[in-house]
Coordinates of C-alpha atoms in Angstrom, one line a residue:
X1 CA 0.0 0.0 0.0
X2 CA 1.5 3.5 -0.8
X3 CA 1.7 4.5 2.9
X4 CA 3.0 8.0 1.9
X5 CA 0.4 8.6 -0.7
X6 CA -2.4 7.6 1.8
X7 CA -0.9 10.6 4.3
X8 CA -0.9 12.9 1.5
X9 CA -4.4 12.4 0.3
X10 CA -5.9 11.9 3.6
X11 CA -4.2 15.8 4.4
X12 CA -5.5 16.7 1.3
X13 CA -9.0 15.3 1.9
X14 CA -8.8 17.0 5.4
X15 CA -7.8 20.7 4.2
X16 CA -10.8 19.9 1.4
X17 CA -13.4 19.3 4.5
X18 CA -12.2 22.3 6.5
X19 CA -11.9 24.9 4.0
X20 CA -14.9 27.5 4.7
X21 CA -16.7 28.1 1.6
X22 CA -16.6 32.0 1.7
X23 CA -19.3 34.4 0.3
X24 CA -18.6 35.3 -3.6
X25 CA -19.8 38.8 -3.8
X26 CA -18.3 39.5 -0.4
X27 CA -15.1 38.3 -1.3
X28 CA -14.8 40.4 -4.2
X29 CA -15.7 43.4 -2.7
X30 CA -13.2 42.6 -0.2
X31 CA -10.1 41.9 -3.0
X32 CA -11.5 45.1 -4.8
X33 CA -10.9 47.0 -1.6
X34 CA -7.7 45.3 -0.3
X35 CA -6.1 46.0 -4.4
X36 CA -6.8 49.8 -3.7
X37 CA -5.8 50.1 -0.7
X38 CA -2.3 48.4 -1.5
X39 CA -2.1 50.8 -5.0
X40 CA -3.0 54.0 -3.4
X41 CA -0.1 55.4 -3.3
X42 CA 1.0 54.6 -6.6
X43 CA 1.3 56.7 -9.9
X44 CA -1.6 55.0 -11.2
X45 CA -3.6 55.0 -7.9
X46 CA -2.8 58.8 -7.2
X47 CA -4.2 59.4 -10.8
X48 CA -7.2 57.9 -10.5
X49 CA -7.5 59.0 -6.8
X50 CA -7.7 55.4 -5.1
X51 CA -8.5 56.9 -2.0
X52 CA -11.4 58.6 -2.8
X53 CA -13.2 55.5 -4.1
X54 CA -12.3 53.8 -0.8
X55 CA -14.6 56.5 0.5
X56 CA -17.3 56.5 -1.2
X57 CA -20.5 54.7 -0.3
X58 CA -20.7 52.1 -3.3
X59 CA -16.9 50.7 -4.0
X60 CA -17.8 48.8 -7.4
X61 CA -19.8 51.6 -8.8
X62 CA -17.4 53.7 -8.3
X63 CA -14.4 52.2 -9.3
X64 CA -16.1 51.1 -12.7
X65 CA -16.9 55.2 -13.2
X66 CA -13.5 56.1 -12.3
X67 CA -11.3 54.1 -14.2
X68 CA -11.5 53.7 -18.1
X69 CA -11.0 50.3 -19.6
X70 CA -7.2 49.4 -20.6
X71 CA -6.6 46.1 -23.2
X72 CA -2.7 46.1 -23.1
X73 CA -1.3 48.5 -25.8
X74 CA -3.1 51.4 -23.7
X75 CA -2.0 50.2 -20.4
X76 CA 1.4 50.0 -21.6
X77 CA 1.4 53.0 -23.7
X78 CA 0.4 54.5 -20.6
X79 CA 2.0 52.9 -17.4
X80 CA 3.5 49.8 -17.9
X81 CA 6.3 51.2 -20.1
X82 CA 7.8 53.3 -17.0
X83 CA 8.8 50.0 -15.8
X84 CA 11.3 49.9 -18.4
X85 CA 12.4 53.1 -18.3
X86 CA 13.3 52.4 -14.5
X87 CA 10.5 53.8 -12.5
X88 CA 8.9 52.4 -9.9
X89 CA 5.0 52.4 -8.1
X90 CA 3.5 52.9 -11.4
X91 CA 0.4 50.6 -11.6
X92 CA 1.7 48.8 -7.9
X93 CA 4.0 49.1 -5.4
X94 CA 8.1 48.7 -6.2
X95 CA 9.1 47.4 -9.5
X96 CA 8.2 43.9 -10.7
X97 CA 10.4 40.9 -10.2
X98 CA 9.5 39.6 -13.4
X99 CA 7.9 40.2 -16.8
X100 CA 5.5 37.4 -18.6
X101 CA 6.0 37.3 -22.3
X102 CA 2.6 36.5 -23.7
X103 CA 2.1 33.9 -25.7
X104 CA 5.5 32.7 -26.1
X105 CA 6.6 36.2 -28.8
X106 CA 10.2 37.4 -28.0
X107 CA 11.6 40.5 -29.1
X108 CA 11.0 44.3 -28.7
X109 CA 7.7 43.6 -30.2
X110 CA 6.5 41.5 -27.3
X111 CA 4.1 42.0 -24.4
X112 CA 5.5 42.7 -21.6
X113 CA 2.9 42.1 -18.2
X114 CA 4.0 42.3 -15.2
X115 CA 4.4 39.9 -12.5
X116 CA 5.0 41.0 -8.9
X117 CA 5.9 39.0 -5.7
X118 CA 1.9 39.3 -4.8
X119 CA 1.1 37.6 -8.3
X120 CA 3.4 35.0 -7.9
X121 CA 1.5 34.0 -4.0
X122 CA -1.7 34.0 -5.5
X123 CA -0.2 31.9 -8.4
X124 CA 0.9 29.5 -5.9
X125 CA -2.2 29.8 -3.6
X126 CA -4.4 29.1 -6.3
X127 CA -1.9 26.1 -7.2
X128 CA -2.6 24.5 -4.0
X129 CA -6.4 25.6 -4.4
X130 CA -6.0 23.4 -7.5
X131 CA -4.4 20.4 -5.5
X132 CA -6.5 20.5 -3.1
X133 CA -9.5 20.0 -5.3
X134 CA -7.9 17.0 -6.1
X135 CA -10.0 15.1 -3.4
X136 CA -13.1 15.2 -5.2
X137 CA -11.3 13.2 -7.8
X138 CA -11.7 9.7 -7.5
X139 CA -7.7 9.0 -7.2
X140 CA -6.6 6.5 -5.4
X141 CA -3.5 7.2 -3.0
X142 CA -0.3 6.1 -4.7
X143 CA -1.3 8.7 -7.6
X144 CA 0.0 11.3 -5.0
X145 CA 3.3 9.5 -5.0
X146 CA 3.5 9.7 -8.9
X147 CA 5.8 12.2 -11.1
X148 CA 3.9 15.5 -12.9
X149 CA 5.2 16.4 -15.9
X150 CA 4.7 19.9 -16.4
X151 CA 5.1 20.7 -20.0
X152 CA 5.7 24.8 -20.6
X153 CA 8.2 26.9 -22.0
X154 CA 11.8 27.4 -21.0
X155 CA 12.5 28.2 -16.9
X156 CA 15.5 29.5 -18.5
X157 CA 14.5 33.2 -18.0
X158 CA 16.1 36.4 -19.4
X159 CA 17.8 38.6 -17.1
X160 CA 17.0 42.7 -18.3
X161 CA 18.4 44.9 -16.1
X162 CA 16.5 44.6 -12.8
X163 CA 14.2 42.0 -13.5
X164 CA 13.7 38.6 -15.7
X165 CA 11.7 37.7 -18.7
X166 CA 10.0 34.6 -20.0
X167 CA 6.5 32.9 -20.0
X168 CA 4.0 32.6 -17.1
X169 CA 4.9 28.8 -17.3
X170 CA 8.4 29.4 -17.0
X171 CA 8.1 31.8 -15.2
X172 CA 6.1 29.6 -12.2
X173 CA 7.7 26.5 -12.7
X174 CA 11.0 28.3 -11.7
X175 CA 9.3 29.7 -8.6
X176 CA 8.0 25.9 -7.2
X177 CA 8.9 25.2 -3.5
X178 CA 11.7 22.7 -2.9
X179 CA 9.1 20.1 -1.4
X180 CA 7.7 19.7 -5.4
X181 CA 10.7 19.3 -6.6
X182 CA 11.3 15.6 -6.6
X183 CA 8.1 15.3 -7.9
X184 CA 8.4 17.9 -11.0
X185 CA 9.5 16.7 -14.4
X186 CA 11.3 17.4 -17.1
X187 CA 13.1 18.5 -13.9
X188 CA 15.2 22.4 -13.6
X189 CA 17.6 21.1 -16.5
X190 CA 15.5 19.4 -19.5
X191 CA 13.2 22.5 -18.4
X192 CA 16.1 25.2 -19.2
X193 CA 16.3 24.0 -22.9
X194 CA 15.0 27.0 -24.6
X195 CA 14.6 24.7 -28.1
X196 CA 11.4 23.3 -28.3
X197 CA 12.5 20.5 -30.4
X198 CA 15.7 19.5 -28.6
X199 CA 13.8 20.1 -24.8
X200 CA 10.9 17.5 -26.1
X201 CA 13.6 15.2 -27.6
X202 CA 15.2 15.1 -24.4
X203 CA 11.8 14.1 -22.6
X204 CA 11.5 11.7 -24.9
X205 CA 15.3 10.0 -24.2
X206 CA 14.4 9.9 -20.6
X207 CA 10.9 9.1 -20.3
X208 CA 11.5 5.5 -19.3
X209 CA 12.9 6.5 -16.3
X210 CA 9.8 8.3 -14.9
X211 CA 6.8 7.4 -13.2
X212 CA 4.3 10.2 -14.4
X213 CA 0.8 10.0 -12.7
X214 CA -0.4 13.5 -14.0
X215 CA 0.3 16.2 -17.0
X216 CA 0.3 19.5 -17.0
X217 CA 0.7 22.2 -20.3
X218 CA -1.3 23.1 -23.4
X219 CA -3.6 20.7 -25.5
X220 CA -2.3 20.9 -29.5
X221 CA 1.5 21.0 -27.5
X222 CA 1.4 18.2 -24.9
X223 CA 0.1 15.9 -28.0
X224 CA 2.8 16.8 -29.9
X225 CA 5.3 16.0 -26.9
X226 CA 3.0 12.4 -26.0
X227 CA 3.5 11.3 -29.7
X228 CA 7.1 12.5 -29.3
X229 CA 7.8 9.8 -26.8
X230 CA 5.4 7.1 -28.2
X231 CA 7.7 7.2 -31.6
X232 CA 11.0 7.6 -30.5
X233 CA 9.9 4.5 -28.0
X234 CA 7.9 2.6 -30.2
X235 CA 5.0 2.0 -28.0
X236 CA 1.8 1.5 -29.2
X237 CA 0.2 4.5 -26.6
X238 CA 1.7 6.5 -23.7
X239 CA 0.3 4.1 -21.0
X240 CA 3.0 1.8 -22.3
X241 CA 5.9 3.9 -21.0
X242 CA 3.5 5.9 -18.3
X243 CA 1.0 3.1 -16.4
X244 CA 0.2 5.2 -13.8
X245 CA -0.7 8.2 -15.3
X246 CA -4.2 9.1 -14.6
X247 CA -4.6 12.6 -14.7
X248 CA -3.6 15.6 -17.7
X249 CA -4.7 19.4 -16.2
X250 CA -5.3 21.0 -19.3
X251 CA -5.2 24.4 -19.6
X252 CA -5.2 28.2 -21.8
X253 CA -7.5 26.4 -24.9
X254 CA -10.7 24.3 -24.4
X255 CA -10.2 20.6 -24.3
X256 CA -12.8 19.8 -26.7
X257 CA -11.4 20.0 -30.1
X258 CA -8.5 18.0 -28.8
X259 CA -10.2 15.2 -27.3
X260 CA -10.9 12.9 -30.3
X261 CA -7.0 13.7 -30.7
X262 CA -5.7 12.3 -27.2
X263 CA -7.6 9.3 -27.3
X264 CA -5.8 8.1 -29.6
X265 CA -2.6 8.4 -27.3
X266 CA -4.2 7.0 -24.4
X267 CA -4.0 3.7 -23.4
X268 CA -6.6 4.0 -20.7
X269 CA -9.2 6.6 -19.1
X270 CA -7.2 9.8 -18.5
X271 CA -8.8 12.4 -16.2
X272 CA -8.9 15.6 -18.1
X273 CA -9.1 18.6 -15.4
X274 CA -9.2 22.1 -17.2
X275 CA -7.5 25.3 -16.0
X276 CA -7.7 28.7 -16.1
X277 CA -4.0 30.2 -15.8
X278 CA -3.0 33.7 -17.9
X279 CA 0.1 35.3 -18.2
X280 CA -2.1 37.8 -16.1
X281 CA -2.7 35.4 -13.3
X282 CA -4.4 32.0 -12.3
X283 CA -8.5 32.7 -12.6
X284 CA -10.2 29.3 -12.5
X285 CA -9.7 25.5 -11.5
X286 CA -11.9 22.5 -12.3
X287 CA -12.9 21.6 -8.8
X288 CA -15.1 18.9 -9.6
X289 CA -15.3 15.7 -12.0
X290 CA -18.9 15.5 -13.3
X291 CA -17.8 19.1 -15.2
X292 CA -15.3 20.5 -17.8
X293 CA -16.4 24.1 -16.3
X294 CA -13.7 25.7 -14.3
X295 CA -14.7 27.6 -10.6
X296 CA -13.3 31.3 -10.7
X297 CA -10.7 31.5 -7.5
X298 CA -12.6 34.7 -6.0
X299 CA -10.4 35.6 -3.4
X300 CA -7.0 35.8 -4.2
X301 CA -5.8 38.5 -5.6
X302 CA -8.4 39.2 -8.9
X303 CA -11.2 41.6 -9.2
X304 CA -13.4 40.3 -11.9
X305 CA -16.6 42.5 -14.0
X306 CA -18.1 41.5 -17.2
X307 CA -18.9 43.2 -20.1
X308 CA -21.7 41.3 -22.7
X309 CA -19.9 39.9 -25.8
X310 CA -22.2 41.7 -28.6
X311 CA -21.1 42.8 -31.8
X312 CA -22.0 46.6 -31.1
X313 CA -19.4 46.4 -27.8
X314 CA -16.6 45.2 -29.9
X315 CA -14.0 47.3 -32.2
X316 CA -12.2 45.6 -34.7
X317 CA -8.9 45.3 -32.7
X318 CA -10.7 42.5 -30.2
X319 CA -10.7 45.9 -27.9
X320 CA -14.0 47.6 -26.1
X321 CA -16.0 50.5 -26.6
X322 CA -16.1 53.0 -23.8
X323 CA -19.4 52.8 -23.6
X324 CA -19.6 49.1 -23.2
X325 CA -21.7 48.2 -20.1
X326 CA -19.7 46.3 -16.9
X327 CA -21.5 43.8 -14.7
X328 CA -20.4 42.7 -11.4
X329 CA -20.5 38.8 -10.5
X330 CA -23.8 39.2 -8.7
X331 CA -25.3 40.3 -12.0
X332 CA -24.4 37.6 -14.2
X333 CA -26.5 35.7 -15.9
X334 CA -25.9 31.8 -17.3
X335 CA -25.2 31.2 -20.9
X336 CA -24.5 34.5 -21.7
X337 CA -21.5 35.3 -23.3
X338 CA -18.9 38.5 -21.1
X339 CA -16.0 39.8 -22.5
X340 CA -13.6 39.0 -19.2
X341 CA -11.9 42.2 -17.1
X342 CA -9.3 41.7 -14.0
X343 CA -7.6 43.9 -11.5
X344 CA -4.6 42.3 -10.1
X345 CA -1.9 42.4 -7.5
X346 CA 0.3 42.9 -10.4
X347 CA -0.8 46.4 -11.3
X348 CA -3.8 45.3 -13.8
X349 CA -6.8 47.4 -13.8
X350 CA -10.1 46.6 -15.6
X351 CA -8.0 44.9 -17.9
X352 CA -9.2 43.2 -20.9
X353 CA -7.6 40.0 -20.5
X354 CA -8.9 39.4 -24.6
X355 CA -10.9 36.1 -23.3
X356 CA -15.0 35.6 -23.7
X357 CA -16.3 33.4 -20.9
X358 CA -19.8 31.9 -20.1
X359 CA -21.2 30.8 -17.0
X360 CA -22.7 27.4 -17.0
X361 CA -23.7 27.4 -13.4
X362 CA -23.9 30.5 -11.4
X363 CA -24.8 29.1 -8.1
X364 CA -21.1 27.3 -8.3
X365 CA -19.4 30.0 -9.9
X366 CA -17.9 28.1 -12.8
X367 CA -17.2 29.2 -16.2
X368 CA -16.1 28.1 -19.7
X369 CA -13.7 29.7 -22.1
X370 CA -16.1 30.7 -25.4
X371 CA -13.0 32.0 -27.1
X372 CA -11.1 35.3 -28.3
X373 CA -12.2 38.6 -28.7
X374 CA -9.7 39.0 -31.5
X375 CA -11.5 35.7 -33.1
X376 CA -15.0 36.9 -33.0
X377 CA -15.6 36.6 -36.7
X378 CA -18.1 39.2 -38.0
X379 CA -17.2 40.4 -41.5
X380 CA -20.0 40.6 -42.7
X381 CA -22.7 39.8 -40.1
X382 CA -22.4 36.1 -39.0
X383 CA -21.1 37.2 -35.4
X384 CA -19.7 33.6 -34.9
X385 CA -17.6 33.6 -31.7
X386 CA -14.7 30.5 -31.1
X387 CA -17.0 28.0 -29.4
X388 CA -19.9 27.8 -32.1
X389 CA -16.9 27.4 -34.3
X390 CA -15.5 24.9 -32.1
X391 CA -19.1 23.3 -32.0
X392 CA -19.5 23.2 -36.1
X393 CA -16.2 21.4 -35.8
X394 CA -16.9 18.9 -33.2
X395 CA -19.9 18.2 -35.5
X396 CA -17.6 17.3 -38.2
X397 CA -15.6 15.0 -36.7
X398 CA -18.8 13.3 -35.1
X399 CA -20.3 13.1 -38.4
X400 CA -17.3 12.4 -40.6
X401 CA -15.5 10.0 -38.0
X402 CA -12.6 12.2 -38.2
X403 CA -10.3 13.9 -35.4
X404 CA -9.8 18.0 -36.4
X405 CA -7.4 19.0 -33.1
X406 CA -6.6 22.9 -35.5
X407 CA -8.5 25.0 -37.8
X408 CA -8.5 28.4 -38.7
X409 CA -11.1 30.5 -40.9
X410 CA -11.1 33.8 -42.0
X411 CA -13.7 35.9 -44.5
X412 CA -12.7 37.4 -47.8
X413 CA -13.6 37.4 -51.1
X414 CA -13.3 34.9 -54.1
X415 CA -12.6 35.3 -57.2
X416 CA -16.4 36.4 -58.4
X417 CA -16.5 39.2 -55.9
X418 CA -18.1 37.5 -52.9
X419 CA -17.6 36.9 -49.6
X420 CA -16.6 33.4 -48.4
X421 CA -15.6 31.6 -45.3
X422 CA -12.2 30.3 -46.0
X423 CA -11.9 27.4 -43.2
X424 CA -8.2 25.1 -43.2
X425 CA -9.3 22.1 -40.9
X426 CA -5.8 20.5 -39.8
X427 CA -6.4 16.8 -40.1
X428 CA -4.8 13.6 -40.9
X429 CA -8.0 12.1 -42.3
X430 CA -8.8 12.3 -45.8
X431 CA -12.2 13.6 -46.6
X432 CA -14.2 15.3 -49.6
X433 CA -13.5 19.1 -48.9
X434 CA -17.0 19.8 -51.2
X435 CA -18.8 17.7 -48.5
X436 CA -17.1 19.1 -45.5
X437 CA -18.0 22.8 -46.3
X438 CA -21.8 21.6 -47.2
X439 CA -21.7 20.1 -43.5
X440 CA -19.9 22.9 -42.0
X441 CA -22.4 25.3 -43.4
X442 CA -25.5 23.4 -42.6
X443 CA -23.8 23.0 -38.7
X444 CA -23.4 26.7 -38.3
X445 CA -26.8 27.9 -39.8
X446 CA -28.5 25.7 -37.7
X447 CA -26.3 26.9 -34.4
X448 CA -26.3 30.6 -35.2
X449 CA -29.5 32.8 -36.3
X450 CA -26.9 35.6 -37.4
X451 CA -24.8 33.5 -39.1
X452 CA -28.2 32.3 -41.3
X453 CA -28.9 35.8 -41.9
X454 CA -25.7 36.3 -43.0
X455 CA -25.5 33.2 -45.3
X456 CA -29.1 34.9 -46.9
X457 CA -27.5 37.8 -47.6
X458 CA -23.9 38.7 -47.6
X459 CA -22.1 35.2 -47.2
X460 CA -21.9 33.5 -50.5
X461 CA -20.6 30.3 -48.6
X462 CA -18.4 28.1 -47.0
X463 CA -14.7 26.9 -48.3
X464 CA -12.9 23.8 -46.9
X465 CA -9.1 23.2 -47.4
X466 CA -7.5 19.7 -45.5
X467 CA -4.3 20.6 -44.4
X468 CA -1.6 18.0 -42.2
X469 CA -2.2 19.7 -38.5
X470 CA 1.6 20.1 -38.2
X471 CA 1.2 22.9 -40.5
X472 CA 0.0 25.0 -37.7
X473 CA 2.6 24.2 -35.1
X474 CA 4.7 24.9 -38.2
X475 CA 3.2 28.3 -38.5
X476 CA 3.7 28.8 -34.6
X477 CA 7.7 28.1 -35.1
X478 CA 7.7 31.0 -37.7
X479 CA 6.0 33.8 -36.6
X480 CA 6.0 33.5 -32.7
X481 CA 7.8 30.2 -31.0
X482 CA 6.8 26.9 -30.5
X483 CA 5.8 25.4 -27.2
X484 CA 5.1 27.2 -23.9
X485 CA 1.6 29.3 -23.5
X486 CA 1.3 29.7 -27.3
X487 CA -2.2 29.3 -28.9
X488 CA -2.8 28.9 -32.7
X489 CA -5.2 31.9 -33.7
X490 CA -8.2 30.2 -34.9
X491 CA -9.4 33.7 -36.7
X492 CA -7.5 36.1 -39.5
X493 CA -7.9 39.1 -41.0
X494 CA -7.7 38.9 -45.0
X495 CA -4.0 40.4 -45.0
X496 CA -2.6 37.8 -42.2
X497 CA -4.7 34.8 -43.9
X498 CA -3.0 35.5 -47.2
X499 CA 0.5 35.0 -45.5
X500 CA -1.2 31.9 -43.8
X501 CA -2.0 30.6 -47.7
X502 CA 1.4 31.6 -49.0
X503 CA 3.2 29.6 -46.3
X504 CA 0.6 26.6 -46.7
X505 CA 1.2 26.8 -50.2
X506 CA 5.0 26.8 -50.4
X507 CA 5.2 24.4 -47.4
X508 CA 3.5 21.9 -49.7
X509 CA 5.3 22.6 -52.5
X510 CA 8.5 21.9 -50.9
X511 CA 7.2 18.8 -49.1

């Protein structure tokens, strides 16, 4: 019997029981409060005079009338650049100890979000939050014995002056306490390759010699690393090399268009447990099995609002109007679709993190990623958002018996002077592209009344193009890196699709 594992989960189970539940709305109101009060004194907070909407009779009301809405080139255009320029208490107190390059870019071109020493608690608390949860999982006790590999980009960060630089996953998994450790793998030296290729190589050349009872990292990534290892150790499916592995925390994407994918891989049941973590902080675990929906962690460091995703809210730039409405969390509603703001401990404020969320069950507080605001596709009226997308192509695959883990679609016009959906569905299946867009068409109509409109009107129709999916990670390698917290943009604009066709084009040439 796993003696050690027993202690663990039993602690686990313990700390589960005794945790209160807290008050949502409270809570909130008290994070809102506690994130003022810390950032009064700051450039920012002396601005927007903190300390007089720590007076005043409503907090939330006044807080949402005070302070504009910032995505991240107006932030940065207008605070978060002092950081680099050497100042300090500009959007929080001192000068951060680290910046998180989103989505795995690198160059002067990059974002640039701060993460502070109060970011990186509330990372961890919510980690252990996450762990925790665990008990409502029906693991058994020597799982908690069992390695995680934790799949992100490079830990081997870039020094700039007085602080470092590198993803939120490297970023954290640099920062883990000396007890997890032993239990962490690729482990600090596999982790430091900064090569995607060579790090998952590696991984693959040691694998044998781990016992790996859970994953960690993003979905179209950690399939590429899990058929890594299955071909370089000509195994059959991971369970071969990995028996115990029973649970893969999936996180930044949904899960869905993945799934058909991972089966695949799996030898056995895997527990799929979805998280919420941004390079602006750690918003939502999966507390619960009978769910994909993720709980939002509502007192720990993030003040959330919502704004309603509809078409007359949103500019073309996946940014806000300034007249867009902000609901608090007691004024949700489920199934509806909010454009996600934070305020943080690192010196974010009404931030538009760029993510649409829905709540599926309000009572719980839990919430699914609906997509991008950047890949709300609404050219020419069809408003279709990432998850009816994502839906259309689940449908496929259902339909066709085929597995689609990467697509992208944009709207242009063809050669008569019309407006089509160009869609590339990355797939190793081969299928009639005429049927496919017939299917794809008919799924969408019948999902989304303004996308029928729009197919009775503006849209001439629906275009399919099969592509291998490794075109996409491809596409990653060139124009940002692959690896890490980087996400395949499932929505272009006419002048980045065209360089999306010109690579697709001369990749298959060449190959």
């Amino acid at each position: 019997m796993a003696i050690f594992g027993s202690i663990i989960k039993s602690l686990i189970d313990l700390k589960e029981s005794l945790t209160p539940g807290g008050e949502p709305n409270k809570d909130q109101e008290e994070v809102l409060r506690t994130l003022l009060k810390k950032a009064k004194d700051t450039a920012f907070g002396k601005h927007y005079e903190f300390e007089k909407i720590l007076t005043s009779e409503d907090i939330r009301k006044s807080f949402a009338e005070t302070i504009p809405y910032f995505d991240y080139n107006k932030i940065d255009r207008e605070w978060w650049h002092k950081y680099q320029e050497g100042e300090e208490n500009v959007t929080w107190p001192g000068k951060p100890p680290y910046f998180a390059l989103s989505s795995g870019t690198t160059g002067k071109g990059s974002k640039r979000i701060p993460v502070t020493d109060d970011m990186l608690e509330s990372i961890r608390k919510a980690g252990i939050k996450q762990i925790s949860a665990l008990s409502n999982f029906d693991l058994p006790p020597d799982f908690f014995e069992k390695e995680i590999m934790m799949l992100g980009s490079s830990t081997d960060l870039q020094n700039e002056g007085s602080h470092r630089e590198g993803e939120i996953s490297g970023i954290s998994a640099s920062n883990i306490p000396f007890w997890f450790r032993s239990y962490y793998k690729p482990g600090e030296e596999i982790s430091k390759i900064d090569e995607w290729d060579e790090r998952v190589q590696k991984i693959a050349e040691n694998a044998r010699n781990w016992d790996i009872g859970a994953l960690s990292g993003i979905p179209s990534w950690m399939e590429l690393m899990l058929k890594k290892v299955i071909e370089y150790n000509n195994l059959e499916n991971i369970h071969e090399i990995w028996p115990n592995l029973q649970v893969y925390a999936s996180g930044g994407v949904a899960f869905e268009p993945y799934e058909k994918s991972f089966e695949k891989l799996w030898g056995r049941p895997v527990q799929v447990i979805d998280t919420y973590l941004a390079s602006e902080g750690f918003l939502a675990i999966q507390n619960r099995p009978e769910t994909h929906a993720m709980k939002l962690i509502l007192d720990n460091g993030v003040y959330f609002e919502f704004v309603p995703f509809k078409p007359e809210y949103i500019n073309q730039d996946g940014s806000i109007t300034d007249d867009a409405p902000a609901i608090s969390l007691a004024e949700v509603r489920e199934e509806e679709e909010y454009v996600l703001l934070i305020s943080t401990v690192s010196g974010a404020w009404r931030y538009i993190i760029g993510d649409t969320i829905k709540f599926t069950d309000k009572e719980k507080y839990e919430i699914r990623i609906t997509g991008r605001t950047k890949f709300f596709l609404n050219v020419v009226g069809s408003q279709l958002s990432v998850n009816k997308m994502n839906d259309a192509v689940k449908d496929l695959e259902n339909q066709f018996d085929m597995r689609i883990p990467e697509f992208v679609v944009a709207a242009k016009r063809g050669e008569d002077g019309e407006y089509y959906h160009y869609w590339y569905l990355g797939t190793e299946d081969k299928k009639n592209e005429v049927q496919l867009a017939e299917a794809l068409d008919s799924s969408l109509q019948e999902a989304n009344k303004n996308y029928k409109v729009a197919r009775s009107k503006a849209l001439k129709g629906v275009k399919v193009n099969l592509v291998d999916p490794h075109m996409f990670h491809e596409w990653n390698a060139v124009n940002k890196k692959k690896g890490g917290q980087v996400k395949m943009e499932k929505v272009m604009n006419e002048e980045k699709f065209d360089e999306w066709e010109a690579f697709v084009k001369d990749n298959q040439e060449r190959g």
